[in-house]
Amino acid sequence: MHILVTGGVGFIGGHLAESFLLDGHDVTVLDNFEPFYAKGIKNHTLEIHRKVAANGESEYRFVEGDVREPETVREIVEDVDIVVHQAAQAGVRTSVENPRKVADINVDGTVNLLEASKEADVDRVILASSSSVYGKPNSLPYAEDHPTEPVSPYGVTKLTQEHMARVYTELHGLPTVCLRYFTVYGPRMRPNMAISNFVSRCLNGEPPVIYGDGTQTRDFTYVADVVDANRTLLKSDAADGDVLNIGSSDNISIQELAETVRDQLAPELEIMYESAREADAQHTHASVEKAGEVIGYEPSRTITEGVGEFIEWYQSNREWYEPLVQES
Ligand SMILES: NC(=O)c1ccc[n+]([C@@H]2O[C@H](COP(=O)([O-])OP(=O)(O)OC[C@H]3O[C@@H](n4cnc5c(N)ncnc54)[C@H](O)[C@@H]3O)[C@@H](O)[C@H]2O)c1
């Protein structure tokens, strides 16, 4: 199978492309190295892809290009079987500061992908959506039919992307699936996120900083589970035209998360608090019942197990990863 991974040297796309190569698929990555965080992390991922491809039978092609350019996208999509669309301007705060740019990448870029996929008659487009589409909770955990009322421009772009995908399925018969990821973490994760920040600061004897009072809760999803869901969908039409939550088995308050990391790495540190950040959701918690029923999805780790694994990974990769986390 030939798979296009957009945003394929980013955190999640990087793991997806690596796993598809290991499975023997041919992979094309389209990424513009958007300078949202240190480029070195993406270069590292690109090197991993090249090594994996060199050690196997799969073909790997990296294209430095932008999903906002319809011509580039059309040429690349022409001979692929499946599109796995991860390219986006992630980050709620960036979207508050620069909504125009976020809309251009997340909405216009997606339309380019869908249009090219329709023309090339690809087998399926799998799109990265987000728990941010829900906004304020009426009830938790969020099931997929919970009302969607995003509280950030980022959430609005992800919801628009979902509707656009559904309409392409309904109007043109293009199979699409949207996966609503709930805060994803793991090796090579984005630096500007709670888990990477807490680990980096505690290892350096600096107190973890919580924005807000720490009562906000999050579902943290291990990246391997996101990869599993996408791998299943390469070969399954069970979720075509639909949306699925991809989350973990439990959720945790930011206070508890900071304590878990602090207690493992530097129990003597006092947690610090700064004012809450604008447009951050207060609570996220996924119901993964539907994903379980439709594609057999099952989260593999508790947050404590996953954070433990991430800390181990961080310590073994500290030399190259930490300076890049601190630079971002
Ligand atoms: N990490 C999470 O917790 C999380 C949660 C929910 C949803 N998501 C979604 O998952 C996807 C991947 O997120 P991530 O955490 O890996 O983020 P990331 O920033 O690490 O990866 C996104 C990649 O897309 C690339 N990109 C950005 N704009 C582009 C453009 N115009 N053209 C081509 N490439 C472009 C970036 O260079 C980057 O490599 C995104 O769609 C994001 O919205 C992530």
Coordinates of C-alpha atoms and ligand atoms in Angstrom, one line a residue:
M1 CA 0.0 0.0 0.0
H2 CA 1.2 3.5 -0.7
I3 CA 0.4 5.9 2.1
L4 CA 0.7 9.7 2.2
V5 CA 1.3 11.1 5.7
T6 CA 0.9 14.8 5.8
G7 CA 2.7 16.4 8.8
G8 CA 4.7 13.2 8.7
V9 CA 7.8 14.5 10.5
G10 CA 5.7 16.0 13.3
F11 CA 5.1 14.2 16.6
I12 CA 2.2 11.9 15.7
G13 CA 2.7 11.8 11.9
G14 CA 6.3 10.8 12.6
H15 CA 5.2 7.7 14.6
L16 CA 2.6 6.9 12.0
A17 CA 5.0 7.0 9.1
E18 CA 7.6 4.9 11.0
S19 CA 5.0 2.3 11.9
F20 CA 3.7 2.1 8.3
L21 CA 7.3 1.6 7.0
L22 CA 7.8 -1.1 9.5
D23 CA 4.7 -2.8 8.2
G24 CA 6.1 -2.8 4.7
H25 CA 4.1 0.0 3.2
D26 CA 5.5 2.6 0.9
V27 CA 5.3 6.0 2.5
T28 CA 5.4 9.6 1.3
V29 CA 5.6 12.3 3.8
L30 CA 4.6 15.9 3.1
D31 CA 5.7 18.4 5.7
N32 CA 6.8 22.1 5.5
F33 CA 8.8 22.1 8.8
E34 CA 6.4 24.7 10.2
P35 CA 8.5 26.5 12.9
F36 CA 6.1 25.9 15.8
Y37 CA 8.9 24.2 17.8
A38 CA 12.5 23.1 17.3
K39 CA 13.1 21.8 13.9
G40 CA 15.8 19.4 15.2
I41 CA 13.0 17.1 16.6
K42 CA 11.5 16.8 13.2
N43 CA 15.0 16.2 11.6
H44 CA 15.5 13.4 14.1
T45 CA 12.2 11.8 13.0
L46 CA 13.2 12.2 9.3
E47 CA 16.5 10.3 10.1
I48 CA 14.6 7.5 11.8
H49 CA 12.3 7.1 8.7
R50 CA 15.3 7.0 6.4
K51 CA 17.0 4.3 8.6
V52 CA 13.8 2.2 8.8
A53 CA 13.3 2.4 5.0
A54 CA 17.0 1.6 4.3
N55 CA 16.7 -1.5 6.5
G56 CA 13.5 -2.8 4.8
E57 CA 11.8 -3.2 1.5
S58 CA 9.6 -0.1 1.7
E59 CA 10.0 3.0 -0.4
Y60 CA 10.2 6.3 1.5
R61 CA 9.9 9.8 0.0
F62 CA 10.1 13.0 1.9
V63 CA 8.6 16.1 0.2
E64 CA 9.2 19.5 1.9
G65 CA 6.0 21.3 0.9
D66 CA 2.9 23.0 2.1
V67 CA -0.7 21.6 2.3
R68 CA -1.8 25.1 1.5
E69 CA -0.5 24.7 -2.1
P70 CA -3.2 22.9 -4.1
E71 CA -0.8 22.0 -7.0
T72 CA 1.8 20.4 -4.7
V73 CA -0.9 18.4 -3.0
R74 CA -2.5 17.3 -6.2
E75 CA 0.8 16.0 -7.6
I76 CA 1.6 14.0 -4.5
V77 CA -1.8 12.5 -4.0
E78 CA -2.0 11.3 -7.6
D79 CA -0.6 7.8 -6.9
V80 CA -1.3 7.1 -3.2
D81 CA -3.8 4.6 -1.9
I82 CA -4.5 6.1 1.5
V83 CA -4.1 9.7 2.9
V84 CA -3.4 10.1 6.6
H85 CA -3.8 13.8 7.2
Q86 CA -1.9 15.0 10.3
A87 CA -0.5 18.4 9.0
A88 CA -2.0 21.2 11.0
Q89 CA -1.2 24.2 13.1
A90 CA -1.7 22.5 16.5
G91 CA -1.9 24.5 19.7
V92 CA -4.9 26.3 21.2
R93 CA -2.9 29.4 22.2
T94 CA -1.4 29.9 18.7
S95 CA -4.9 29.9 17.3
V96 CA -6.0 32.7 19.7
E97 CA -3.0 34.8 18.6
N98 CA -3.1 34.0 14.9
P99 CA -6.5 32.6 13.9
R100 CA -6.1 33.5 10.2
K101 CA -3.0 31.3 9.8
V102 CA -4.5 28.4 11.7
A103 CA -7.6 28.6 9.5
D104 CA -5.5 28.7 6.3
I105 CA -3.5 25.6 7.3
N106 CA -6.2 23.5 9.1
V107 CA -9.2 24.3 6.8
D108 CA -7.8 25.4 3.4
G109 CA -5.1 22.7 3.6
T110 CA -7.7 20.1 4.4
V111 CA -9.8 21.1 1.5
N112 CA -6.8 20.8 -0.8
L113 CA -6.2 17.3 0.5
L114 CA -9.9 16.2 0.1
E115 CA -10.2 17.7 -3.3
A116 CA -7.0 16.0 -4.5
S117 CA -8.1 12.7 -2.9
K118 CA -11.5 12.9 -4.6
E119 CA -9.8 13.5 -8.0
A120 CA -7.3 10.7 -7.5
D121 CA -10.0 8.4 -6.2
V122 CA -8.0 7.3 -3.1
D123 CA -9.3 4.4 -1.0
R124 CA -9.6 6.4 2.2
V125 CA -8.6 9.7 3.9
I126 CA -8.0 9.4 7.7
L127 CA -8.0 12.8 9.4
A128 CA -6.6 13.9 12.7
S129 CA -9.3 15.8 14.6
S130 CA -9.2 16.8 18.3
S131 CA -11.1 16.7 21.6
S132 CA -11.1 20.5 21.2
V133 CA -14.2 20.2 19.0
Y134 CA -16.3 19.5 22.1
G135 CA -15.6 22.7 24.0
K136 CA -17.7 23.0 27.2
P137 CA -18.8 19.7 28.6
N138 CA -22.5 19.1 29.3
S139 CA -21.6 15.6 30.6
L140 CA -18.4 13.6 30.8
P141 CA -16.9 11.5 29.4
Y142 CA -17.5 12.9 26.0
A143 CA -19.3 10.5 23.6
E144 CA -19.1 11.4 19.9
D145 CA -22.7 12.7 19.9
H146 CA -22.0 15.2 22.7
P147 CA -22.7 18.8 21.4
T148 CA -19.7 20.4 19.7
E149 CA -19.2 24.0 20.8
P150 CA -15.4 24.7 20.5
V151 CA -14.0 27.4 22.8
S152 CA -10.9 28.2 20.6
P153 CA -10.3 29.1 16.9
Y154 CA -8.2 25.8 16.8
G155 CA -11.3 23.8 17.9
V156 CA -13.4 25.5 15.3
T157 CA -10.9 24.7 12.5
K158 CA -10.9 21.0 13.6
L159 CA -14.7 20.9 13.6
T160 CA -14.8 22.5 10.2
Q161 CA -12.4 19.9 8.9
E162 CA -14.7 17.2 10.2
H163 CA -17.7 18.6 8.5
M164 CA -15.8 19.1 5.3
A165 CA -14.7 15.4 5.4
R166 CA -18.2 14.2 6.0
V167 CA -19.5 16.3 3.1
Y168 CA -16.9 14.8 0.8
T169 CA -18.1 11.4 1.8
E170 CA -21.7 12.2 1.3
L171 CA -21.4 14.2 -1.9
H172 CA -18.6 12.4 -3.6
G173 CA -18.4 9.0 -2.0
L174 CA -14.9 9.6 -0.8
P175 CA -14.3 7.4 2.2
T176 CA -13.1 9.6 5.2
V177 CA -12.7 9.0 8.9
C178 CA -12.0 11.6 11.6
L179 CA -10.2 10.6 14.7
R180 CA -10.7 12.9 17.7
Y181 CA -7.4 12.6 19.6
F182 CA -7.3 13.5 23.3
T183 CA -4.0 15.1 24.3
V184 CA -1.4 12.7 22.9
Y185 CA 2.0 12.1 24.5
G186 CA 5.1 9.8 24.1
P187 CA 8.6 9.8 22.6
R188 CA 9.5 12.9 20.6
M189 CA 6.4 14.7 21.8
R190 CA 5.9 18.4 21.2
P191 CA 7.9 20.4 23.7
N192 CA 5.2 22.9 24.6
M193 CA 3.0 20.4 26.4
A194 CA 2.4 19.7 30.1
I195 CA 4.1 16.3 30.3
S196 CA 7.3 17.2 28.4
N197 CA 7.5 20.5 30.4
F198 CA 7.0 18.8 33.7
V199 CA 9.6 16.1 33.0
S200 CA 12.2 18.6 31.6
R201 CA 11.8 21.0 34.5
C202 CA 11.9 18.3 37.3
L203 CA 15.0 16.7 35.8
N204 CA 16.7 20.1 35.9
G205 CA 15.7 20.8 39.5
E206 CA 13.2 23.4 38.5
P207 CA 9.6 23.3 39.9
P208 CA 6.9 22.2 37.5
V209 CA 4.6 25.1 36.6
I210 CA 0.8 24.6 36.4
Y211 CA -1.3 27.2 34.5
G212 CA -4.4 27.6 36.6
D213 CA -5.2 25.9 39.9
G214 CA -4.5 22.3 38.7
T215 CA -8.1 21.1 38.9
Q216 CA -8.4 21.0 35.1
T217 CA -8.5 17.4 33.9
R218 CA -7.1 15.7 30.8
D219 CA -7.3 12.4 29.0
F220 CA -3.7 11.7 28.0
T221 CA -3.4 9.2 25.1
Y222 CA -0.2 7.3 24.5
V223 CA 1.0 7.8 20.9
A224 CA 1.2 4.0 20.3
D225 CA -2.6 3.8 20.8
V226 CA -3.1 6.6 18.2
V227 CA -0.9 4.6 15.8
D228 CA -2.9 1.4 16.4
A229 CA -6.2 3.1 15.6
N230 CA -4.8 4.5 12.3
R231 CA -3.2 1.2 11.4
T232 CA -6.6 -0.6 11.8
L233 CA -8.3 2.0 9.6
L234 CA -5.9 1.4 6.7
K235 CA -7.7 -1.8 6.1
S236 CA -11.2 -1.2 7.6
D237 CA -14.2 0.6 6.1
A238 CA -16.1 0.2 9.4
A239 CA -15.8 3.9 10.3
D240 CA -16.1 5.5 6.9
G241 CA -18.0 8.8 7.0
D242 CA -17.8 8.8 10.8
V243 CA -15.9 10.3 13.8
L244 CA -14.3 8.3 16.6
N245 CA -12.8 9.4 19.9
I246 CA -9.3 8.1 20.5
G247 CA -8.5 8.6 24.1
S248 CA -7.2 6.7 27.1
S249 CA -8.8 4.5 29.8
D250 CA -8.7 7.2 32.5
N251 CA -8.3 10.9 33.0
I252 CA -6.2 12.8 35.5
S253 CA -6.0 16.3 37.0
I254 CA -3.1 18.5 36.0
Q255 CA -2.3 18.7 39.7
E256 CA -2.1 14.9 40.0
L257 CA 0.0 14.7 36.8
A258 CA 2.5 17.2 38.1
E259 CA 2.7 15.3 41.4
T260 CA 3.2 12.0 39.6
V261 CA 6.2 13.4 37.6
R262 CA 7.6 15.4 40.5
D263 CA 7.4 12.4 42.9
Q264 CA 9.3 10.2 40.5
L265 CA 12.0 12.7 39.6
A266 CA 12.4 15.4 42.3
P267 CA 10.1 14.9 45.3
E268 CA 11.7 17.9 47.1
L269 CA 10.3 20.4 44.5
E270 CA 7.3 22.6 45.3
I271 CA 4.8 22.9 42.4
M272 CA 4.4 26.5 41.1
Y273 CA 1.1 28.1 39.8
E274 CA 0.6 30.8 37.2
S275 CA -2.6 32.2 35.8
A276 CA -4.7 30.0 33.6
R277 CA -4.3 30.2 29.9
E278 CA -7.0 31.6 27.7
A279 CA -9.2 29.2 25.6
D280 CA -7.8 26.0 27.3
A281 CA -10.6 23.5 28.0
Q282 CA -11.3 22.9 31.6
H283 CA -11.9 19.2 31.3
T284 CA -11.4 16.5 28.6
H285 CA -12.3 12.9 29.1
A286 CA -13.0 10.5 26.2
S287 CA -15.6 7.8 26.0
V288 CA -13.8 5.2 23.8
E289 CA -16.7 2.9 23.7
K290 CA -17.6 3.6 20.1
A291 CA -14.0 3.2 18.9
G292 CA -14.0 -0.1 20.8
E293 CA -17.2 -1.3 19.1
V294 CA -16.4 -0.1 15.6
I295 CA -12.6 -0.8 15.2
G296 CA -11.8 -2.8 18.3
Y297 CA -9.8 0.1 19.8
E298 CA -8.5 -0.4 23.3
P299 CA -6.1 1.9 25.2
S300 CA -3.0 0.0 26.1
R301 CA -1.6 1.9 29.1
T302 CA -2.8 3.8 32.2
I303 CA -1.4 7.3 32.5
T304 CA 0.9 6.3 35.3
E305 CA 2.4 3.5 33.1
G306 CA 2.7 5.8 30.0
V307 CA 4.3 8.6 31.9
G308 CA 6.8 6.2 33.4
E309 CA 7.6 5.0 29.9
F310 CA 8.0 8.5 28.6
I311 CA 10.3 9.4 31.5
E312 CA 12.5 6.4 30.7
W313 CA 12.5 7.4 27.0
Y314 CA 13.4 11.0 27.9
Q315 CA 16.3 9.9 30.1
S316 CA 17.8 7.7 27.3
N317 CA 17.3 10.5 24.7
R318 CA 18.1 13.4 27.0
E319 CA 21.2 14.5 25.2
W320 CA 19.6 15.4 21.9
Y321 CA 16.0 16.0 23.0
E322 CA 16.3 18.2 26.0
P323 CA 18.2 21.1 24.4
L324 CA 15.4 21.1 21.7
V325 CA 12.7 21.1 24.3
Q326 CA 14.3 24.0 26.1
E327 CA 14.9 25.9 22.8
S328 CA 11.1 25.7 21.9
Ligands
LIG1 N1 -0.6 16.1 20.0 C1 -1.9 16.2 20.5 O1 -2.1 16.1 21.7 C2 -3.0 16.3 19.5 C3 -4.3 16.3 20.1 C4 -5.4 16.4 19.2 C5 -5.2 16.5 17.9 N2 -4.0 16.6 17.4 C6 -3.8 16.7 15.9 O2 -2.9 15.7 15.5 C7 -2.2 16.2 14.4 C8 -0.7 16.0 14.7 O3 -0.4 16.8 15.8 P1 1.1 16.7 16.4 O4 1.0 16.8 17.9 O5 1.9 15.6 15.9 O6 1.6 18.2 16.0 P2 3.0 18.5 15.3 O7 3.0 20.0 15.2 O8 4.1 17.8 15.9 O9 2.8 18.0 13.8 C9 2.2 18.6 12.8 C10 3.1 18.6 11.6 O10 2.5 19.3 10.5 C11 3.4 20.1 9.8 N3 2.7 21.2 9.2 C12 2.1 22.2 9.8 N4 1.6 23.1 8.8 C13 1.9 22.5 7.6 C14 1.6 22.9 6.3 N5 1.0 24.0 6.0 N6 2.0 22.1 5.3 C15 2.6 20.9 5.6 N7 2.9 20.5 6.8 C16 2.6 21.3 7.8 C17 4.4 20.6 10.9 O11 5.6 20.9 10.3 C18 4.4 19.3 11.8 O12 5.6 18.5 11.4 C19 -2.6 17.6 14.1 O13 -3.6 17.6 13.1 C20 -3.2 18.0 15.5 O14 -4.1 19.1 15.3 C21 -2.9 16.5 18.2

